XYZ file of C-alpha atoms in Angstrom:
498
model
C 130.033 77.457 16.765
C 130.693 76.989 20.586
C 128.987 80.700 20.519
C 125.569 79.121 18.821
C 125.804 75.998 21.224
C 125.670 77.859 24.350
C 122.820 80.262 23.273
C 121.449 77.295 22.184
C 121.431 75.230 25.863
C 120.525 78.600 27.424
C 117.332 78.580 25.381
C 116.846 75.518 25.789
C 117.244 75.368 29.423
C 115.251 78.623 30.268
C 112.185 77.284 28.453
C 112.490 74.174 30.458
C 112.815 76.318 33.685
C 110.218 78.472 33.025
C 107.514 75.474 31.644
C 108.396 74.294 35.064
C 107.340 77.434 37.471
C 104.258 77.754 34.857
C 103.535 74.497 35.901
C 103.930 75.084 39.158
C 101.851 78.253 39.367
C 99.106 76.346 37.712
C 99.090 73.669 40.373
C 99.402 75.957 43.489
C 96.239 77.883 41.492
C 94.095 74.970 41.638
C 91.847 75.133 44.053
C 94.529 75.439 47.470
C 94.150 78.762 48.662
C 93.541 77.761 52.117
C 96.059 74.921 52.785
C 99.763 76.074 52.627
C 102.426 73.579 51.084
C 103.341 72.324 54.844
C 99.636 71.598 55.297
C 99.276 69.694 52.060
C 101.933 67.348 52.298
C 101.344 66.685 56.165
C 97.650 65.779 54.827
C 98.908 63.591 52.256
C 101.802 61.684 54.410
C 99.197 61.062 57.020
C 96.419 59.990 54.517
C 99.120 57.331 52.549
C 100.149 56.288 55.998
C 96.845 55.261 57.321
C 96.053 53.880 53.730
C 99.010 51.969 53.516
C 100.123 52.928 50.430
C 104.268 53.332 50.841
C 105.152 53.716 47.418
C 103.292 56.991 46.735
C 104.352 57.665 50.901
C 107.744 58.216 50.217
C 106.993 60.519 47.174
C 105.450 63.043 49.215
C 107.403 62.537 52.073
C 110.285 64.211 49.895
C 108.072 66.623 48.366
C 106.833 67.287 52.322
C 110.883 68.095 52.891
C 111.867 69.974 50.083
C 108.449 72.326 51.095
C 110.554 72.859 54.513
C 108.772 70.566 56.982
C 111.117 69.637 59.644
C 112.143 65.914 60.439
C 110.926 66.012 63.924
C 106.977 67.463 62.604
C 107.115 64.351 59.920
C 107.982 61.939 62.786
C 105.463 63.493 65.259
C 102.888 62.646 62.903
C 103.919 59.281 61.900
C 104.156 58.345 65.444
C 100.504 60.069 66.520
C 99.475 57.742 63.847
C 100.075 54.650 65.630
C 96.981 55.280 68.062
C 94.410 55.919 64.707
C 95.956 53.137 62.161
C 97.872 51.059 64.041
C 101.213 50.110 64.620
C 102.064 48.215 61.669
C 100.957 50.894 59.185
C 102.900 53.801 61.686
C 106.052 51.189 62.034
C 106.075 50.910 58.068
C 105.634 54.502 57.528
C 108.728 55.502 59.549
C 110.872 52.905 57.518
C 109.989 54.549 54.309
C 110.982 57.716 56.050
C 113.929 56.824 57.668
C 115.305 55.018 53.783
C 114.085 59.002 52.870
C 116.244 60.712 54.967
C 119.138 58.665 54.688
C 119.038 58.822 50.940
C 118.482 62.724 50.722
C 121.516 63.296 53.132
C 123.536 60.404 51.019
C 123.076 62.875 48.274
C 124.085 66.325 50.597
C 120.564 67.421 50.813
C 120.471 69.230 54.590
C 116.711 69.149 55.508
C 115.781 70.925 59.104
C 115.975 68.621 61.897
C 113.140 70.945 63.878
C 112.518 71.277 67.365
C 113.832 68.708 69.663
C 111.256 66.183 70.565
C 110.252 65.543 74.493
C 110.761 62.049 74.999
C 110.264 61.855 79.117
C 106.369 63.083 80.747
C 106.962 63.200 84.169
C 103.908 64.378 85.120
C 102.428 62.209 88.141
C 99.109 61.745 86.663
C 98.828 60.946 83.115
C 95.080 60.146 82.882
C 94.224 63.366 84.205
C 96.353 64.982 81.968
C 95.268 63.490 78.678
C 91.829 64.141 80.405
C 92.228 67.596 80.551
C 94.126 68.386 76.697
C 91.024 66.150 75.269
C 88.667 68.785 77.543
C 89.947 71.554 75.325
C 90.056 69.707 72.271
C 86.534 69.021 72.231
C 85.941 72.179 74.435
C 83.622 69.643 76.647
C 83.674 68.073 80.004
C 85.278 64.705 79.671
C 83.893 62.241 82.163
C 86.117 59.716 84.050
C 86.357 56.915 83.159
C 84.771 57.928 78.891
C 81.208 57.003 79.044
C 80.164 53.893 76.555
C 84.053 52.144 75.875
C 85.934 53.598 78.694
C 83.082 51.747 81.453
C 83.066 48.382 78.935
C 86.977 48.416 78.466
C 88.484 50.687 81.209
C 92.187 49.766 79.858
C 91.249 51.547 76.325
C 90.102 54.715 77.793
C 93.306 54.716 80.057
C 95.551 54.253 76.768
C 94.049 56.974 75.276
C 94.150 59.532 77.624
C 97.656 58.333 78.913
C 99.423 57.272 75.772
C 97.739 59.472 73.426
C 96.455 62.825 74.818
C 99.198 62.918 77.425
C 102.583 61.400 76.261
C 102.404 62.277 72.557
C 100.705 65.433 72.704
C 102.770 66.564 75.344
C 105.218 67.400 72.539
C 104.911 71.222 71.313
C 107.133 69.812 67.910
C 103.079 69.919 66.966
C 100.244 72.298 68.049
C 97.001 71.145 68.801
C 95.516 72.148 65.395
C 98.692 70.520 63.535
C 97.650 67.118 65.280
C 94.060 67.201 64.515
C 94.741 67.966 61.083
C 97.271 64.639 60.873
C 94.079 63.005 62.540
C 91.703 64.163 60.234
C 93.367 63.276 57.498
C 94.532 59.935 58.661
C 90.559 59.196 59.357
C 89.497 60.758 56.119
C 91.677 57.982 54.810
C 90.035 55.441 56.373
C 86.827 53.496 55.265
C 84.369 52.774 58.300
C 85.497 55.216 60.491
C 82.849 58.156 60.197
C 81.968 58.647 63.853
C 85.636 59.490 64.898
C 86.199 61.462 61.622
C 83.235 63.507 62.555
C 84.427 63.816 66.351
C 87.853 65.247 65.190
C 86.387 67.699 62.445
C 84.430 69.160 65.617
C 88.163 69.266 67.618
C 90.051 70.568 64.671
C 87.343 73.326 63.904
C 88.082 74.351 67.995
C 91.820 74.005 67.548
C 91.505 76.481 64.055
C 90.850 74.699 61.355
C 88.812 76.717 59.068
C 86.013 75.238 56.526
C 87.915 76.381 53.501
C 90.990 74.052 54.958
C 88.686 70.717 55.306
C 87.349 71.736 51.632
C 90.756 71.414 50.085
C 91.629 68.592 52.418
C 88.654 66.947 50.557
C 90.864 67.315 47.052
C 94.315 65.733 48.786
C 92.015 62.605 49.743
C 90.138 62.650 45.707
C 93.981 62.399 44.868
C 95.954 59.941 47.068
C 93.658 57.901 47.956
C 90.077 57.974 46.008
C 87.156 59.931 44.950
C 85.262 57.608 47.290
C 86.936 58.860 50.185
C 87.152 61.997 49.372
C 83.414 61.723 49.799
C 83.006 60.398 52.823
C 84.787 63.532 54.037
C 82.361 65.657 51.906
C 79.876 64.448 54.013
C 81.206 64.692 57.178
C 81.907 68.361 56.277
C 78.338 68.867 55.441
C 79.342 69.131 51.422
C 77.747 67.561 48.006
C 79.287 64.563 46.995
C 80.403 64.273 43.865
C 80.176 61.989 40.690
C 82.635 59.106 41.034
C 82.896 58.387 37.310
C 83.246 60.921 34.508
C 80.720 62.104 32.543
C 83.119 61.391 29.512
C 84.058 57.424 30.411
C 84.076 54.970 27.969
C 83.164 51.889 28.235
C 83.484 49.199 24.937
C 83.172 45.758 23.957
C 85.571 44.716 20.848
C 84.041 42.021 18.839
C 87.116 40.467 16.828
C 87.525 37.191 14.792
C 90.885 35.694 14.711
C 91.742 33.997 11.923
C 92.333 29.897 13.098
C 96.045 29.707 12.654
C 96.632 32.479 14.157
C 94.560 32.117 17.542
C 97.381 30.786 19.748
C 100.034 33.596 18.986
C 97.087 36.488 18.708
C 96.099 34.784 22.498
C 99.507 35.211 24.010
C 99.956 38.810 22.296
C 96.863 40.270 23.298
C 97.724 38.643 26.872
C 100.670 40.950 27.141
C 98.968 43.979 26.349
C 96.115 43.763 27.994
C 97.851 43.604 31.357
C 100.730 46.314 30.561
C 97.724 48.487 30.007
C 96.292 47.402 33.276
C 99.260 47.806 35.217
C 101.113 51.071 33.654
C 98.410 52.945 32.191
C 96.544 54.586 35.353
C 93.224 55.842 33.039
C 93.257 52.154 32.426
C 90.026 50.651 34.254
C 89.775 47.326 32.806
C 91.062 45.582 29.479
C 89.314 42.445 29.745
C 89.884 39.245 26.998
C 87.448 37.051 26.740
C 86.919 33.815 23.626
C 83.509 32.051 22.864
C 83.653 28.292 24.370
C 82.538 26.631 21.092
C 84.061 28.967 18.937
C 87.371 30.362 20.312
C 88.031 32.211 17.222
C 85.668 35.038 18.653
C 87.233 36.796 21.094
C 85.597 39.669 22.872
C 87.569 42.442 25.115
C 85.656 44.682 27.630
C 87.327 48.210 27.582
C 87.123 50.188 30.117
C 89.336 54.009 30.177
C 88.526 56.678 32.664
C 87.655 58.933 30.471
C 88.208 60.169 26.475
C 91.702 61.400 27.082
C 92.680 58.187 28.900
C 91.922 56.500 25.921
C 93.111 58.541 23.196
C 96.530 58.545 25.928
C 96.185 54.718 25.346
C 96.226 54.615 21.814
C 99.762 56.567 21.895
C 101.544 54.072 23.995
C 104.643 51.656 22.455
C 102.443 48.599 23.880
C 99.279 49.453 21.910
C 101.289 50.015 18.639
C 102.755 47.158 18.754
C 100.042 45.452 19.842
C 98.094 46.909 16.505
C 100.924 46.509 14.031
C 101.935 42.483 14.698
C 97.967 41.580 15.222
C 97.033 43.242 12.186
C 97.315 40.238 9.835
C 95.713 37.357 12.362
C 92.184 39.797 12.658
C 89.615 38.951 10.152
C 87.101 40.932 11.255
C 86.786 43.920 13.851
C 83.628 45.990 15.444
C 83.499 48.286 18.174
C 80.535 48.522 20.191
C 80.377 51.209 22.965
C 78.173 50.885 25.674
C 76.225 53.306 28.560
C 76.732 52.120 32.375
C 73.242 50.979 33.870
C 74.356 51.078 37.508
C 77.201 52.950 38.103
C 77.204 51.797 41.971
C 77.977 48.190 41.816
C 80.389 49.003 38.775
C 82.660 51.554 40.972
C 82.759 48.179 43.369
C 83.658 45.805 41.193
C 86.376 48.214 39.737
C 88.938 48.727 42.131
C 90.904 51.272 40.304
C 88.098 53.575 40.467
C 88.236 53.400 44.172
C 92.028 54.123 43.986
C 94.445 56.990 42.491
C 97.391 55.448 43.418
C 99.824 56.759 41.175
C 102.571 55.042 41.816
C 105.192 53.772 39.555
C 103.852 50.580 38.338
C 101.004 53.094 37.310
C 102.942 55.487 35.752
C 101.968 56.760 32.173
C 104.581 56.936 29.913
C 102.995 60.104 27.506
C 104.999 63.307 28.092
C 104.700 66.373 25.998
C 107.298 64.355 23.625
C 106.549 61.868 20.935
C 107.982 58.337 21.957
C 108.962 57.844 18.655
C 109.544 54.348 16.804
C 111.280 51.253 18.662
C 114.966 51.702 18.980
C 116.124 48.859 16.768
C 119.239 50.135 15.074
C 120.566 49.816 18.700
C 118.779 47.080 20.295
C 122.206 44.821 20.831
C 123.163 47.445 22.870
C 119.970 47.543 25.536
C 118.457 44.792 27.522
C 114.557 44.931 27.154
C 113.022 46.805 24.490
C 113.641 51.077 24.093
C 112.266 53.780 21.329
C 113.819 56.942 19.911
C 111.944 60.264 18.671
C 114.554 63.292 17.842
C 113.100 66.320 18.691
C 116.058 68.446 16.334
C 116.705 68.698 12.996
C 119.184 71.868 12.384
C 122.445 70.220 11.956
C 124.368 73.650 11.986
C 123.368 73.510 15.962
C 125.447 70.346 16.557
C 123.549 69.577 19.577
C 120.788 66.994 18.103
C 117.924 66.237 21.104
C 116.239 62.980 20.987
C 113.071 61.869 23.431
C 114.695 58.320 24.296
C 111.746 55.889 26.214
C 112.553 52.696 28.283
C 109.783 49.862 28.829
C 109.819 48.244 32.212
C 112.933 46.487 32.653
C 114.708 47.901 30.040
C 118.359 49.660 30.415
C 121.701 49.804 27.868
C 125.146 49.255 28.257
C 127.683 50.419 29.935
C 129.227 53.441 27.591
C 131.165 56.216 26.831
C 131.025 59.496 24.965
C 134.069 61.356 24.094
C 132.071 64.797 24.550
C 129.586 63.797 27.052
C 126.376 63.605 27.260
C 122.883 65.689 29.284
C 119.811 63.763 30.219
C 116.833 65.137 31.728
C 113.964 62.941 33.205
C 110.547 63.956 31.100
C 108.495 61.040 32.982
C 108.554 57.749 34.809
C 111.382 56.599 36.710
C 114.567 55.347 35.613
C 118.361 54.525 36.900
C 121.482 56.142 36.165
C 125.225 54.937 36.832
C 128.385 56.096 36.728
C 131.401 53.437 36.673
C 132.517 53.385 40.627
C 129.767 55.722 41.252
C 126.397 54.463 43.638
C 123.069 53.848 41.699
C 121.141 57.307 41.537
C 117.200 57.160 40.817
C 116.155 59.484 38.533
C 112.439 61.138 38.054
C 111.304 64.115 36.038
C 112.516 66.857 36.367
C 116.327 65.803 37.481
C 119.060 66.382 35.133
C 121.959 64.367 34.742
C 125.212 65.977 33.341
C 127.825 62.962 32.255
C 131.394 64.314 31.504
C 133.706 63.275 28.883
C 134.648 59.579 28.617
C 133.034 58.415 31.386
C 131.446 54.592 31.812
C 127.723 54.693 32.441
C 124.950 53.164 31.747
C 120.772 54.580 32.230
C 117.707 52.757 32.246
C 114.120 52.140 33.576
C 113.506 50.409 36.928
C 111.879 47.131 36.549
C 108.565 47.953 37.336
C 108.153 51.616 35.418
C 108.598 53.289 31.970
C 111.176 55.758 32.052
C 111.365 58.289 29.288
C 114.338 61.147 29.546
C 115.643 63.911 26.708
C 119.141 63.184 25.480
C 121.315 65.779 24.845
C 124.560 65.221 22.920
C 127.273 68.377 22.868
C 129.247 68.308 19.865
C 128.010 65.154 17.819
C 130.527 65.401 15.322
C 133.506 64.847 17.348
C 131.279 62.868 19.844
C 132.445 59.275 19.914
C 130.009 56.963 21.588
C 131.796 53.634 22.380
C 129.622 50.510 23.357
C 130.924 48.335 26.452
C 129.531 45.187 28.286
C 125.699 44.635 29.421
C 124.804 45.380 32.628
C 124.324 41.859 34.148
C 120.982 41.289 35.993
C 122.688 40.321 39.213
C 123.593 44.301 39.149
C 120.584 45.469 37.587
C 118.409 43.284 40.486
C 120.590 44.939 43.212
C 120.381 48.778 41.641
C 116.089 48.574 41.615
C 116.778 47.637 45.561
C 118.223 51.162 46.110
């Protein structure tokens, strides 16, 4: 038996592996031939910085890490940023990344620390300095004091050459064409801002920057920060713009009647869902209610998905279902009318989302490759918040059954025990894991969580994401699960601050 069980996990384990460099293959394949990994994640910390955007920040500021960019290159170009998006966005940028480091080293993860960088410029005249690197940036003669801002503000042009061009690129921790690159991409970022972003695509084509690198950079800017954007950089680049909505988006107006005794409670419901499909669903444009004045009974919702799959993605979710299943009885009568956009313009303004990928965690969709299964109530005492189960195995000769547990926003169980143990691994979302004594761990998909034998813990969403994970249990039939106190919300409050 023990024999089967560890074939079994080695299967099991080497498919997962191996989905996961497929995966990976596919995504270095797309499109980035030109831009290595260092490249792409210093694009898309400097875009997120400039765009303010910390959440999805200090995702890729690990992903920039673990892809082998030193500590003293990410801090370069946070603090080069200061002079392009301001201090406040630069000062917040290097919190997130100093909470990064900390927490990757709390966890024995040794990232390079990189060249040293120069903090002293001695040199006697710092204007002529900056003069001179911004000569062979632009491979021009710079005139003294700039023409145009540096007559009207003298003190401007003398913090740019001196601060910016001198002081900070007197630091070889980045080349020339590593700093117009964090430029570009910071500008790229940036709404209004086309003159400089077209000055520093001239500098970073002298410094080396090739046209198939600004092409991809296009792509990092349609993903962290919008299609929009990425745009504006097509332009600058001399490129076609392309379509900011899909071909395939839908766009729908539900016509329901409620039936009278029902309106209040089919109100509140539809209340909830509407904004959890806003909020967590990111191919989620718009759900909008609406009731007639004189007749309240007729309610009308404006739909608005992304595209087909966002909506047949929507249709899958726990909130929909339930959504579908308790309103059922209070809906006398239903018709879907789908509708074509008339002026596409004005609707990508009044939309916000379309202007914005942000995928961060409050955005997070919650459909994996695994079913989520039906809502978890033979357990419920046991969990704060609500939580489904699908199991994934049915061959009880294995003894190692594998269930696809999901966790709504908020949602986490008990503290607990198994006499055997128990495997989780992270499928999407992101959740919170505990061991009794232990410090809170985050975990996000992909990590893999092995809890030995009798051990208090407890696992759960954070309060503002789904969390779904696989749970693995070794030996069910000797594998005692024992049930011990809730994990009080003065804890739980405290473990999403982490």
């Amino acid at each position: 038996m023990r024999l089967k069980i560890t074939k079994f996990l080695w299967v099991f384990f080497f498919t997962i592996n191996m989905n996961s460099i497929m995966n990976a293959q596919v995504t270095t394949s797309n499109g980035f031939t030109h831009l290595n990994d260092h490249q792409q994640n210093l694009s898309a910390i400097s875009a997120l910085t400039a765009s303010g955007n910390t959440e999805n920040l200090k995702k890729v500021l690990n992903s920039g890490l673990d892809s082998g960019l030193a500590i003293n290159e990410i801090k370069e170009a946070l603090v080069q940023l200061y002079a392009y998006c301001g201090f406040p966005r630069s000062l917040n940028a290097l919190g997130v990344f100093k909470t990064v480091v900390e927490e990757r080293a709390g966890k024995g993860i040794k990232d390079k620390e990189g060249k040293k960088i120069i903090v002293e410029n001695t040199t006697l005249d710092k204007y002529e300095q900056g003069r001179k690197v911004l000569e062979e940036l632009t491979k021009t003669p710079q005139q003294k004091p700039a023409p145009g801002f540096g007559e009207f503000a003298p003190r401007a042009d003398a913090f740019l050459k001196e601060h910016l061009f001198a002081d900070i690129f007197n630091s070889d921790v980045l080349n020339f064409r590593q700093r117009e690159f964090v430029t570009i991409s910071a500008l790229a970022a940036m709404p209004g801002v086309e003159p400089q972003l077209k000055a520093h695509i001239g500098m970073g084509r002298n410094t080396g920057i090739t046209d198939g690198q600004l092409k991809e950079l296009v792509l990092i800017i349609d993903q962290y920060i919008s299609r929009q954007q990425g745009n504006v950089l097509r332009n600058a680049i001399g490129e076609k713009e392309t379509p900011l909505i899909a071909n395939d988006m839908m766009v729908r107006i539900s016509e329901i009647e409620i039936v009278p005794e029902f309106l209040d409670q089919y109100k509140s419901i539809l209340v909830e869902e509407s904004a959890a499909s806003v909020k967590i669903e990111h191919g989620v444009v718009a759900i909008f209610p609406m009731f007639q004045k004189e007749n309240p009974n007729q309610v009308r919702i404006l739909e608005i998905y992304a595209d087909r799959k966002a909506y047949e993605s929507h249709l899958q979710t726990p909130h929909f279902k339930e959504y579908k299943d308790s309103t059922l009885p209070m809906v006398k009568s239903l018709k879907l009318v789908d509708m074509n956009v008339l002026d596409t313009k004005t609707m990508v303004e009044i939309f916000s989302k379309f202007n914005s990928k942000k995928e961060d965690h409050n955005s997070q969709s919650i459909v994996s490759a695994f079913p989520v299964g039906k809502e978890n109530t033979d357990l419920s005492k046991y969990f704060i918040g609500k939580s489904y189960v699908a199991s994934l195995t049915s061959n009880k000769e294995l003894n190692l059954p594998i269930a696809n547990v999901t966790f709504e926003p908020g949602c986490r169980n008990n503290w607990h025990k198994h006499t055997n143990g128990q495997i989780l691994i992270a499928v999407v979302g992101e959740g919170l894991f505990q061991e009794r004594g232990k410090d809170i761990r985050r975990i996000k998909e992909g990590d893999i969580i092995e809890i030995e034998p009798n051990v208090d813990h407890w696992h759960g969403a954070t309060k503002d994401s789904w969390f779904a994970h696989l749970s693995i249990i070794p030996n069910q039939e000797s594998n005692k699960n024992t049930w011990l106190e809730a994990v009080n919300d003065e804890a739980y409050e405290a473990a999403n601050k982490k």
